[in-house]
mmCIF file of C-alpha atoms in Angstrom:
data_model
loop_
_atom_site.group_PDB
_atom_site.id
_atom_site.type_symbol
_atom_site.label_atom_id
_atom_site.label_comp_id
_atom_site.label_asym_id
_atom_site.label_seq_id
_atom_site.Cartn_x
_atom_site.Cartn_y
_atom_site.Cartn_z
ATOM 1 C CA UNK A 73 120.611 81.612 140.059
ATOM 2 C CA UNK A 74 122.173 81.941 136.939
ATOM 3 C CA UNK A 75 123.488 78.679 136.344
ATOM 4 C CA UNK A 76 120.645 77.019 137.369
ATOM 5 C CA UNK A 77 118.522 78.700 134.771
ATOM 6 C CA UNK A 78 121.071 77.325 132.510
ATOM 7 C CA UNK A 79 120.769 73.690 133.520
ATOM 8 C CA UNK A 80 117.178 74.629 133.420
ATOM 9 C CA UNK A 81 116.773 75.548 129.497
ATOM 10 C CA UNK A 82 119.410 73.167 128.883
ATOM 11 C CA UNK A 83 116.959 70.099 130.427
ATOM 12 C CA UNK A 84 114.286 71.611 128.112
ATOM 13 C CA UNK A 85 115.685 71.229 124.922
ATOM 14 C CA UNK A 86 117.072 68.106 126.081
ATOM 15 C CA UNK A 87 113.642 66.392 126.986
ATOM 16 C CA UNK A 88 111.830 68.755 123.483
ATOM 17 C CA UNK A 89 114.037 67.015 121.101
ATOM 18 C CA UNK A 90 113.529 63.157 122.209
ATOM 19 C CA UNK A 91 111.746 61.030 120.550
ATOM 20 C CA UNK A 92 109.683 59.860 123.421
ATOM 21 C CA UNK A 93 108.384 62.763 125.484
ATOM 22 C CA UNK A 94 108.595 61.894 129.108
ATOM 23 C CA UNK A 95 108.920 63.602 132.478
ATOM 24 C CA UNK A 96 112.534 64.999 132.860
ATOM 25 C CA UNK A 97 114.158 63.240 136.240
ATOM 26 C CA UNK A 98 114.795 66.562 137.610
ATOM 27 C CA UNK A 99 111.904 69.172 137.934
ATOM 28 C CA UNK A 100 111.541 72.148 135.601
ATOM 29 C CA UNK A 101 109.363 74.646 137.460
ATOM 30 C CA UNK A 102 108.866 78.723 137.851
ATOM 31 C CA UNK A 103 107.199 80.284 140.289
ATOM 32 C CA UNK A 104 104.781 83.607 140.356
ATOM 33 C CA UNK A 105 103.493 84.457 143.703
ATOM 34 C CA UNK A 106 99.536 84.154 144.005
ATOM 35 C CA UNK A 107 99.962 87.540 145.489
ATOM 36 C CA UNK A 108 101.254 89.201 142.163
ATOM 37 C CA UNK A 109 99.185 90.464 139.401
ATOM 38 C CA UNK A 110 100.795 88.181 136.859
ATOM 39 C CA UNK A 111 99.685 85.431 139.487
ATOM 40 C CA UNK A 112 96.033 87.023 139.772
ATOM 41 C CA UNK A 113 96.039 86.753 135.597
ATOM 42 C CA UNK A 114 97.089 83.051 135.793
ATOM 43 C CA UNK A 115 93.503 81.300 133.869
ATOM 44 C CA UNK A 116 94.196 76.934 134.872
ATOM 45 C CA UNK A 117 92.436 74.741 132.770
ATOM 46 C CA UNK A 118 92.088 71.138 132.763
ATOM 47 C CA UNK A 119 93.161 69.065 129.350
ATOM 48 C CA UNK A 120 90.255 67.143 128.091
ATOM 49 C CA UNK A 121 89.107 64.874 125.066
ATOM 50 C CA UNK A 122 86.714 65.792 122.675
ATOM 51 C CA UNK A 123 85.698 65.321 119.315
ATOM 52 C CA UNK A 124 87.600 66.911 116.725
ATOM 53 C CA UNK A 125 87.092 67.335 112.954
ATOM 54 C CA UNK A 126 90.464 67.657 111.323
ATOM 55 C CA UNK A 127 90.841 71.290 109.981
ATOM 56 C CA UNK A 128 93.503 71.410 107.678
ATOM 57 C CA UNK A 129 95.579 74.112 107.525
ATOM 58 C CA UNK A 130 97.184 75.878 103.784
ATOM 59 C CA UNK A 131 98.982 79.004 102.618
ATOM 60 C CA UNK A 132 96.364 80.680 99.676
ATOM 61 C CA UNK A 133 96.499 83.883 97.621
ATOM 62 C CA UNK A 134 93.297 85.550 96.246
ATOM 63 C CA UNK A 135 91.766 85.713 92.812
ATOM 64 C CA UNK A 136 89.363 86.769 91.301
ATOM 65 C CA UNK A 137 86.535 84.742 89.836
ATOM 66 C CA UNK A 138 87.412 84.027 86.594
ATOM 67 C CA UNK A 139 83.861 84.152 85.382
ATOM 68 C CA UNK A 140 83.563 87.380 87.101
ATOM 69 C CA UNK A 141 86.496 88.816 84.875
ATOM 70 C CA UNK A 142 86.135 90.826 81.644
ATOM 71 C CA UNK A 143 88.793 92.073 79.385
ATOM 72 C CA UNK A 144 87.822 94.013 77.087
ATOM 73 C CA UNK A 145 89.429 95.612 73.507
ATOM 74 C CA UNK A 146 88.306 96.467 69.861
ATOM 75 C CA UNK A 147 87.934 93.911 67.230
ATOM 76 C CA UNK A 148 88.808 96.392 64.504
ATOM 77 C CA UNK A 149 91.526 98.862 64.469
ATOM 78 C CA UNK A 150 90.137 102.059 65.829
ATOM 79 C CA UNK A 151 91.336 105.316 67.511
ATOM 80 C CA UNK A 152 90.351 106.558 70.859
ATOM 81 C CA UNK A 153 87.780 109.575 70.836
ATOM 82 C CA UNK A 154 86.613 109.867 73.967
ATOM 83 C CA UNK A 155 87.084 108.636 77.722
ATOM 84 C CA UNK A 156 84.005 107.601 79.621
ATOM 85 C CA UNK A 157 84.364 105.500 82.892
ATOM 86 C CA UNK A 158 86.723 105.971 85.440
ATOM 87 C CA UNK A 159 89.558 103.235 87.381
ATOM 88 C CA UNK A 160 87.739 102.491 90.218
ATOM 89 C CA UNK A 161 84.248 103.787 88.820
ATOM 90 C CA UNK A 162 81.771 100.628 89.249
ATOM 91 C CA UNK A 163 79.678 99.551 85.687
ATOM 92 C CA UNK A 164 76.926 98.018 84.911
ATOM 93 C CA UNK A 165 76.439 95.556 81.875
ATOM 94 C CA UNK A 166 76.029 97.884 78.851
ATOM 95 C CA UNK A 167 77.187 100.631 80.110
ATOM 96 C CA UNK A 168 79.579 102.258 78.082
ATOM 97 C CA UNK A 169 83.588 102.975 79.116
ATOM 98 C CA UNK A 170 84.902 104.669 76.356
ATOM 99 C CA UNK A 171 83.996 106.204 72.349
ATOM 100 C CA UNK A 172 86.452 104.756 70.030
ATOM 101 C CA UNK A 173 86.467 105.939 65.347
ATOM 102 C CA UNK A 174 87.274 103.147 62.706
ATOM 103 C CA UNK A 175 87.723 103.721 59.448
ATOM 104 C CA UNK A 176 86.997 100.433 58.638
ATOM 105 C CA UNK A 177 83.317 99.942 60.623
ATOM 106 C CA UNK A 178 82.639 103.136 59.097
ATOM 107 C CA UNK A 179 82.825 102.027 55.188
ATOM 108 C CA UNK A 180 81.244 98.757 56.485
ATOM 109 C CA UNK A 181 78.177 100.194 57.884
ATOM 110 C CA UNK A 182 77.631 102.661 54.561
ATOM 111 C CA UNK A 183 77.784 98.947 52.553
ATOM 112 C CA UNK A 184 75.492 97.867 54.240
ATOM 113 C CA UNK A 185 73.117 100.632 54.609
ATOM 114 C CA UNK A 186 73.079 101.006 50.836
ATOM 115 C CA UNK A 187 72.987 97.440 50.151
ATOM 116 C CA UNK A 188 69.848 97.161 52.573
ATOM 117 C CA UNK A 189 68.427 100.347 50.784
ATOM 118 C CA UNK A 190 68.517 98.917 46.985
ATOM 119 C CA UNK A 191 67.712 95.153 48.289
ATOM 120 C CA UNK A 192 64.293 97.058 49.755
ATOM 121 C CA UNK A 193 63.896 98.933 46.605
ATOM 122 C CA UNK A 194 63.989 96.035 43.956
ATOM 123 C CA UNK A 195 61.959 94.336 46.563
ATOM 124 C CA UNK A 196 58.813 96.764 45.991
ATOM 125 C CA UNK A 197 59.518 96.479 41.813
ATOM 126 C CA UNK A 198 59.582 92.762 42.239
ATOM 127 C CA UNK A 199 56.042 93.024 43.849
ATOM 128 C CA UNK A 200 54.887 95.571 41.444
ATOM 129 C CA UNK A 201 56.063 93.590 38.425
ATOM 130 C CA UNK A 202 54.389 90.291 40.071
ATOM 131 C CA UNK A 203 50.912 91.895 40.393
ATOM 132 C CA UNK A 204 51.179 93.477 36.232
ATOM 133 C CA UNK A 205 52.321 89.861 35.515
ATOM 134 C CA UNK A 206 49.491 88.699 37.624
ATOM 135 C CA UNK A 207 46.668 91.135 35.427
ATOM 136 C CA UNK A 208 48.332 90.468 31.974
ATOM 137 C CA UNK A 209 49.769 93.996 31.913
ATOM 138 C CA UNK A 210 53.667 93.267 31.709
ATOM 139 C CA UNK A 211 55.393 90.344 29.828
ATOM 140 C CA UNK A 212 57.560 87.466 31.303
ATOM 141 C CA UNK A 213 60.530 89.393 30.559
ATOM 142 C CA UNK A 214 60.128 92.392 32.911
ATOM 143 C CA UNK A 215 59.087 90.241 35.754
ATOM 144 C CA UNK A 216 62.515 87.657 35.095
ATOM 145 C CA UNK A 217 64.774 91.208 35.177
ATOM 146 C CA UNK A 218 62.933 92.097 38.000
ATOM 147 C CA UNK A 219 63.333 88.823 40.361
ATOM 148 C CA UNK A 220 67.374 88.852 39.302
ATOM 149 C CA UNK A 221 67.832 92.171 40.155
ATOM 150 C CA UNK A 222 65.906 91.433 43.519
ATOM 151 C CA UNK A 223 68.086 88.562 43.686
ATOM 152 C CA UNK A 224 71.377 90.145 43.112
ATOM 153 C CA UNK A 225 70.155 93.215 45.604
ATOM 154 C CA UNK A 226 69.613 90.714 48.536
ATOM 155 C CA UNK A 227 73.099 88.756 47.766
ATOM 156 C CA UNK A 228 74.925 91.655 48.673
ATOM 157 C CA UNK A 229 72.860 92.504 51.191
ATOM 158 C CA UNK A 230 73.127 89.434 52.994
ATOM 159 C CA UNK A 231 77.189 89.622 52.701
ATOM 160 C CA UNK A 232 77.378 93.312 54.215
ATOM 161 C CA UNK A 233 75.312 92.124 56.791
ATOM 162 C CA UNK A 234 77.671 89.135 57.469
ATOM 163 C CA UNK A 235 80.887 91.403 57.173
ATOM 164 C CA UNK A 236 78.810 93.996 59.535
ATOM 165 C CA UNK A 237 78.387 90.801 61.421
ATOM 166 C CA UNK A 238 82.062 90.207 62.746
ATOM 167 C CA UNK A 239 82.578 94.185 63.336
ATOM 168 C CA UNK A 240 79.445 94.838 66.054
ATOM 169 C CA UNK A 241 77.086 92.934 68.128
ATOM 170 C CA UNK A 242 73.594 91.537 66.924
ATOM 171 C CA UNK A 243 71.881 94.364 68.858
ATOM 172 C CA UNK A 244 73.882 96.861 67.759
ATOM 173 C CA UNK A 245 73.176 95.915 63.993
ATOM 174 C CA UNK A 246 69.146 95.649 64.340
ATOM 175 C CA UNK A 247 69.996 99.450 64.914
ATOM 176 C CA UNK A 248 72.509 100.829 62.299
ATOM 177 C CA UNK A 249 70.838 103.400 61.047
ATOM 178 C CA UNK A 250 71.765 106.338 58.760
ATOM 179 C CA UNK A 251 72.656 109.510 61.591
ATOM 180 C CA UNK A 252 71.397 112.744 61.427
ATOM 181 C CA UNK A 253 72.746 113.151 65.325
ATOM 182 C CA UNK A 254 75.957 114.248 64.174
ATOM 183 C CA UNK A 255 77.586 110.957 65.091
ATOM 184 C CA UNK A 256 79.594 109.608 62.414
ATOM 185 C CA UNK A 257 79.145 105.619 61.399
ATOM 186 C CA UNK A 258 82.475 104.824 62.545
ATOM 187 C CA UNK A 259 81.965 105.873 66.094
ATOM 188 C CA UNK A 260 81.241 102.991 68.329
ATOM 189 C CA UNK A 261 81.646 102.293 72.467
ATOM 190 C CA UNK A 262 83.511 99.706 74.240
ATOM 191 C CA UNK A 263 80.991 98.395 76.738
ATOM 192 C CA UNK A 264 81.285 96.077 79.737
ATOM 193 C CA UNK A 265 79.836 92.827 79.410
ATOM 194 C CA UNK A 266 79.587 92.457 83.397
ATOM 195 C CA UNK A 267 78.463 94.466 86.482
ATOM 196 C CA UNK A 268 81.627 95.880 88.024
ATOM 197 C CA UNK A 269 84.662 97.713 88.752
ATOM 198 C CA UNK A 270 86.454 99.162 86.197
ATOM 199 C CA UNK A 271 90.333 97.806 87.465
ATOM 200 C CA UNK A 272 92.300 98.617 84.508
ATOM 201 C CA UNK A 273 92.419 101.653 81.546
ATOM 202 C CA UNK A 274 95.424 101.590 79.623
ATOM 203 C CA UNK A 275 93.818 104.119 76.839
ATOM 204 C CA UNK A 276 94.610 108.070 76.258
ATOM 205 C CA UNK A 277 92.650 110.276 73.407
ATOM 206 C CA UNK A 278 93.948 110.059 69.559
ATOM 207 C CA UNK A 279 96.032 106.166 70.559
ATOM 208 C CA UNK A 280 94.905 103.577 68.033
ATOM 209 C CA UNK A 281 93.563 100.124 69.648
ATOM 210 C CA UNK A 282 94.439 97.291 67.213
ATOM 211 C CA UNK A 283 92.993 93.479 67.063
ATOM 212 C CA UNK A 284 95.287 91.258 69.012
ATOM 213 C CA UNK A 285 97.167 93.280 71.103
ATOM 214 C CA UNK A 286 96.450 93.505 75.267
ATOM 215 C CA UNK A 287 93.299 94.396 76.113
ATOM 216 C CA UNK A 288 93.142 98.072 77.910
ATOM 217 C CA UNK A 289 90.296 97.647 79.854
ATOM 218 C CA UNK A 290 89.572 95.639 82.304
ATOM 219 C CA UNK A 291 86.535 94.880 84.666
ATOM 220 C CA UNK A 292 86.518 92.621 88.147
ATOM 221 C CA UNK A 293 83.328 91.336 89.636
ATOM 222 C CA UNK A 294 84.794 91.211 93.532
ATOM 223 C CA UNK A 295 81.262 90.462 94.979
ATOM 224 C CA UNK A 296 82.813 86.931 95.494
ATOM 225 C CA UNK A 297 86.350 86.150 95.421
ATOM 226 C CA UNK A 298 88.548 82.836 94.801
ATOM 227 C CA UNK A 299 90.746 81.988 97.379
ATOM 228 C CA UNK A 300 93.234 79.514 95.882
ATOM 229 C CA UNK A 301 94.836 76.695 98.710
ATOM 230 C CA UNK A 302 97.824 74.593 98.334
ATOM 231 C CA UNK A 303 96.812 71.530 99.890
ATOM 232 C CA UNK A 304 99.222 68.667 100.883
ATOM 233 C CA UNK A 305 99.062 65.096 99.782
ATOM 234 C CA UNK A 306 98.621 64.043 103.641
ATOM 235 C CA UNK A 307 95.640 65.952 104.312
ATOM 236 C CA UNK A 308 93.655 65.281 100.750
ATOM 237 C CA UNK A 309 92.014 62.325 102.129
ATOM 238 C CA UNK A 310 89.572 64.075 104.117
ATOM 239 C CA UNK A 311 89.145 66.942 101.907
ATOM 240 C CA UNK A 312 85.706 67.300 99.975
ATOM 241 C CA UNK A 313 83.818 69.429 98.146
ATOM 242 C CA UNK A 314 81.416 71.747 99.946
ATOM 243 C CA UNK A 315 84.061 71.465 103.264
ATOM 244 C CA UNK A 316 83.602 74.903 105.034
ATOM 245 C CA UNK A 317 86.922 76.834 104.798
ATOM 246 C CA UNK A 318 87.611 80.047 107.204
ATOM 247 C CA UNK A 319 90.031 82.103 105.407
ATOM 248 C CA UNK A 320 92.309 85.269 107.195
ATOM 249 C CA UNK A 321 94.462 87.562 105.594
ATOM 250 C CA UNK A 322 97.360 90.121 107.190
ATOM 251 C CA UNK A 323 95.621 93.355 105.802
ATOM 252 C CA UNK A 324 92.357 92.293 107.695
ATOM 253 C CA UNK A 325 94.163 89.823 110.887
ATOM 254 C CA UNK A 326 90.993 90.311 113.408
ATOM 255 C CA UNK A 327 88.453 89.137 110.149
ATOM 256 C CA UNK A 328 87.672 85.548 109.517
ATOM 257 C CA UNK A 329 85.741 84.843 105.987
ATOM 258 C CA UNK A 330 83.549 82.192 105.581
ATOM 259 C CA UNK A 331 83.863 80.324 102.236
ATOM 260 C CA UNK A 332 83.153 76.745 101.015
ATOM 261 C CA UNK A 333 85.670 74.127 98.623
ATOM 262 C CA UNK A 334 84.109 74.242 95.218
ATOM 263 C CA UNK A 335 87.280 72.354 93.592
ATOM 264 C CA UNK A 336 89.717 70.204 94.446
ATOM 265 C CA UNK A 337 92.572 70.056 91.628
ATOM 266 C CA UNK A 338 93.757 66.530 89.847
ATOM 267 C CA UNK A 339 97.286 67.329 89.918
ATOM 268 C CA UNK A 340 100.484 66.986 92.485
ATOM 269 C CA UNK A 341 102.799 69.895 92.091
ATOM 270 C CA UNK A 342 106.374 67.839 91.975
ATOM 271 C CA UNK A 343 107.978 70.574 93.414
ATOM 272 C CA UNK A 344 105.778 71.553 96.533
ATOM 273 C CA UNK A 345 103.532 68.540 96.708
ATOM 274 C CA UNK A 346 101.004 69.572 97.059
ATOM 275 C CA UNK A 347 97.267 70.558 95.093
ATOM 276 C CA UNK A 348 95.445 73.338 94.473
ATOM 277 C CA UNK A 349 91.472 73.424 95.898
ATOM 278 C CA UNK A 350 89.669 76.512 95.043
ATOM 279 C CA UNK A 351 87.643 78.039 98.196
ATOM 280 C CA UNK A 352 85.000 80.378 97.102
ATOM 281 C CA UNK A 353 84.237 83.797 99.297
ATOM 282 C CA UNK A 354 81.835 86.382 99.418
ATOM 283 C CA UNK A 355 83.391 89.543 99.250
ATOM 284 C CA UNK A 356 80.845 91.652 99.280
ATOM 285 C CA UNK A 357 82.711 95.170 100.878
ATOM 286 C CA UNK A 358 85.590 94.137 98.520
ATOM 287 C CA UNK A 359 88.151 93.932 100.959
ATOM 288 C CA UNK A 360 89.629 90.593 99.615
ATOM 289 C CA UNK A 361 91.696 91.672 96.628
ATOM 290 C CA UNK A 362 93.699 89.681 93.649
ATOM 291 C CA UNK A 363 96.707 89.151 94.626
ATOM 292 C CA UNK A 364 96.726 89.049 98.526
ATOM 293 C CA UNK A 365 98.640 86.452 100.352
ATOM 294 C CA UNK A 366 95.911 84.269 102.765
ATOM 295 C CA UNK A 367 95.540 81.110 105.105
ATOM 296 C CA UNK A 368 93.005 79.215 105.249
ATOM 297 C CA UNK A 369 91.810 76.634 107.534
ATOM 298 C CA UNK A 370 89.496 74.173 106.011
ATOM 299 C CA UNK A 371 87.165 71.738 108.395
ATOM 300 C CA UNK A 372 87.788 68.292 106.525
ATOM 301 C CA UNK A 373 85.394 65.391 106.557
ATOM 302 C CA UNK A 374 85.574 63.457 109.507
ATOM 303 C CA UNK A 375 85.840 63.413 113.206
ATOM 304 C CA UNK A 376 87.819 61.607 115.855
ATOM 305 C CA UNK A 377 88.091 61.274 119.946
ATOM 306 C CA UNK A 378 91.679 63.442 120.656
ATOM 307 C CA UNK A 379 93.390 65.208 123.218
ATOM 308 C CA UNK A 380 93.014 68.727 122.734
ATOM 309 C CA UNK A 381 94.758 71.877 124.846
ATOM 310 C CA UNK A 382 93.363 75.526 124.173
ATOM 311 C CA UNK A 383 95.675 76.983 121.656
ATOM 312 C CA UNK A 384 96.711 80.059 124.001
ATOM 313 C CA UNK A 385 98.182 77.486 126.167
ATOM 314 C CA UNK A 386 100.782 76.618 123.537
ATOM 315 C CA UNK A 387 104.473 78.486 123.681
ATOM 316 C CA UNK A 388 107.110 77.974 122.199
ATOM 317 C CA UNK A 389 110.513 77.847 123.837
ATOM 318 C CA UNK A 390 113.628 76.890 121.478
ATOM 319 C CA UNK A 391 111.737 76.486 118.532
ATOM 320 C CA UNK A 392 109.529 73.019 120.698
ATOM 321 C CA UNK A 393 105.949 73.384 121.769
ATOM 322 C CA UNK A 394 105.756 73.768 125.918
ATOM 323 C CA UNK A 395 103.024 74.144 128.116
ATOM 324 C CA UNK A 396 102.916 74.977 131.779
ATOM 325 C CA UNK A 397 102.277 72.877 134.026
ATOM 326 C CA UNK A 398 100.772 73.659 138.191
ATOM 327 C CA UNK A 399 102.861 71.869 140.152
ATOM 328 C CA UNK A 400 101.526 73.493 143.532
ATOM 329 C CA UNK A 401 102.235 76.135 145.748
ATOM 330 C CA UNK A 402 102.558 78.889 142.830
ATOM 331 C CA UNK A 403 105.086 76.770 141.235
ATOM 332 C CA UNK A 404 105.177 75.679 137.317
ATOM 333 C CA UNK A 405 106.726 72.936 135.343
ATOM 334 C CA UNK A 406 107.901 73.239 131.622
ATOM 335 C CA UNK A 407 106.176 70.385 130.004
ATOM 336 C CA UNK A 408 107.161 69.380 126.138
ATOM 337 C CA UNK A 409 104.194 68.465 124.359
ATOM 338 C CA UNK A 410 103.765 67.309 120.886
ATOM 339 C CA UNK A 411 100.946 68.930 118.477
ATOM 340 C CA UNK A 412 98.469 66.747 116.534
ATOM 341 C CA UNK A 413 96.087 68.737 114.419
ATOM 342 C CA UNK A 414 94.144 71.714 114.949
ATOM 343 C CA UNK A 415 90.217 72.476 115.657
ATOM 344 C CA UNK A 416 88.486 75.414 116.857
ATOM 345 C CA UNK A 417 90.206 77.144 118.981
ATOM 346 C CA UNK A 418 92.314 73.829 120.428
ATOM 347 C CA UNK A 419 95.262 71.818 119.222
ATOM 348 C CA UNK A 420 95.393 68.431 119.697
ATOM 349 C CA UNK A 421 98.301 67.154 121.893
ATOM 350 C CA UNK A 422 99.733 63.776 120.686
ATOM 351 C CA UNK A 423 102.180 63.121 123.152
ATOM 352 C CA UNK A 424 102.744 65.434 126.994
ATOM 353 C CA UNK A 425 99.687 65.380 128.226
ATOM 354 C CA UNK A 426 96.702 63.247 129.192
ATOM 355 C CA UNK A 427 92.697 63.765 129.973
ATOM 356 C CA UNK A 428 92.795 65.812 133.497
ATOM 357 C CA UNK A 429 95.898 67.482 133.805
ATOM 358 C CA UNK A 430 95.917 71.200 134.291
ATOM 359 C CA UNK A 431 97.792 73.536 131.995
ATOM 360 C CA UNK A 432 97.726 77.399 132.155
ATOM 361 C CA UNK A 433 95.449 78.776 129.676
ATOM 362 C CA UNK A 434 96.202 82.387 129.893
ATOM 363 C CA UNK A 435 98.841 84.551 131.349
ATOM 364 C CA UNK A 436 101.928 82.059 130.596
ATOM 365 C CA UNK A 437 103.711 84.960 129.064
ATOM 366 C CA UNK A 438 104.806 86.011 132.624
ATOM 367 C CA UNK A 439 106.012 82.428 132.964
ATOM 368 C CA UNK A 440 107.975 82.415 129.631
ATOM 369 C CA UNK A 441 109.577 85.956 129.988
ATOM 370 C CA UNK A 442 111.032 84.670 133.395
ATOM 371 C CA UNK A 443 113.098 82.031 131.197
ATOM 372 C CA UNK A 444 114.105 84.847 128.898
ATOM 373 C CA UNK A 445 114.792 87.489 130.953
ATOM 374 C CA UNK A 446 117.197 85.111 133.197
ATOM 375 C CA UNK A 447 118.504 83.531 130.442
ATOM 376 C CA UNK A 448 119.494 87.581 129.255
ATOM 377 C CA UNK A 449 121.222 88.094 132.528
#
């Protein structure tokens, strides 16, 4: 029996490695009693021809939507006085994340408020002199002096406003006031410009934050993520923007995430010979994390009539694809096959089977185990 199994294995390898798939001269067969549980579990289906859309497989990596990532820092040197939002916390647009204090900002606000007050006072004086001159009560000289004082004050006010505009937002600029509630003019919040999760907070109380350094805060909105897939050259012809894609990750092997191709790169990587394609995938429960490895299956443009078998009918023996074909009386032959494209739970058979042939679609592990167990004896 052991010698027969060695002959059987050698024949499988020889047939599978040949350039043209053909039936072996000596039948390769295995037997499982029909009355056994393994025999009753076998499901046999016919091979058929069907219309298959090209399904492009690709390795991929999860990335955040570039438009939903905010790196937040200070545009002026400042010291951290208070931490508000916690890492992992969901924040809204405009919500403060931390409070900082800047001597430069305090000086700029003070200069702006003084210039604004002086401009208002000189403006009132100019208006009064204009009214008196119109009534011929005051001379032209007093009017000209009032106008000069106001012009100078206005110039200082405009200069201080432009300087402050570089440090704070227009909204904050419109609300700058002398404080009567104990909050120093030097204090300001770092706020989130988007809704999302605070994923980075590299700050400590008393630490200095300066312009030009790494952003200490980062907020990411994970409601939608990008899946960056590597598409090989030979698959590009059928790929189109808008194609449906199905994404899987190791962390959730039984879940499939639907998405759409939104961008196809314009360059082929000289090392991998692949083009990067972007698939946008909804991620409402935030289970897809940036940096995760993924697999994508893209339903590409175009359809064709092909011979297909169920995915579950394909097994691997010595690195070669095979199926188990009923040979009558509970016997099954091992048939090497050549695979083509993949469909929805089906695989194209380019050689080794024809429509009408029957294969084991379920329960084939019992047949494969016969080969493995006997080879080990």
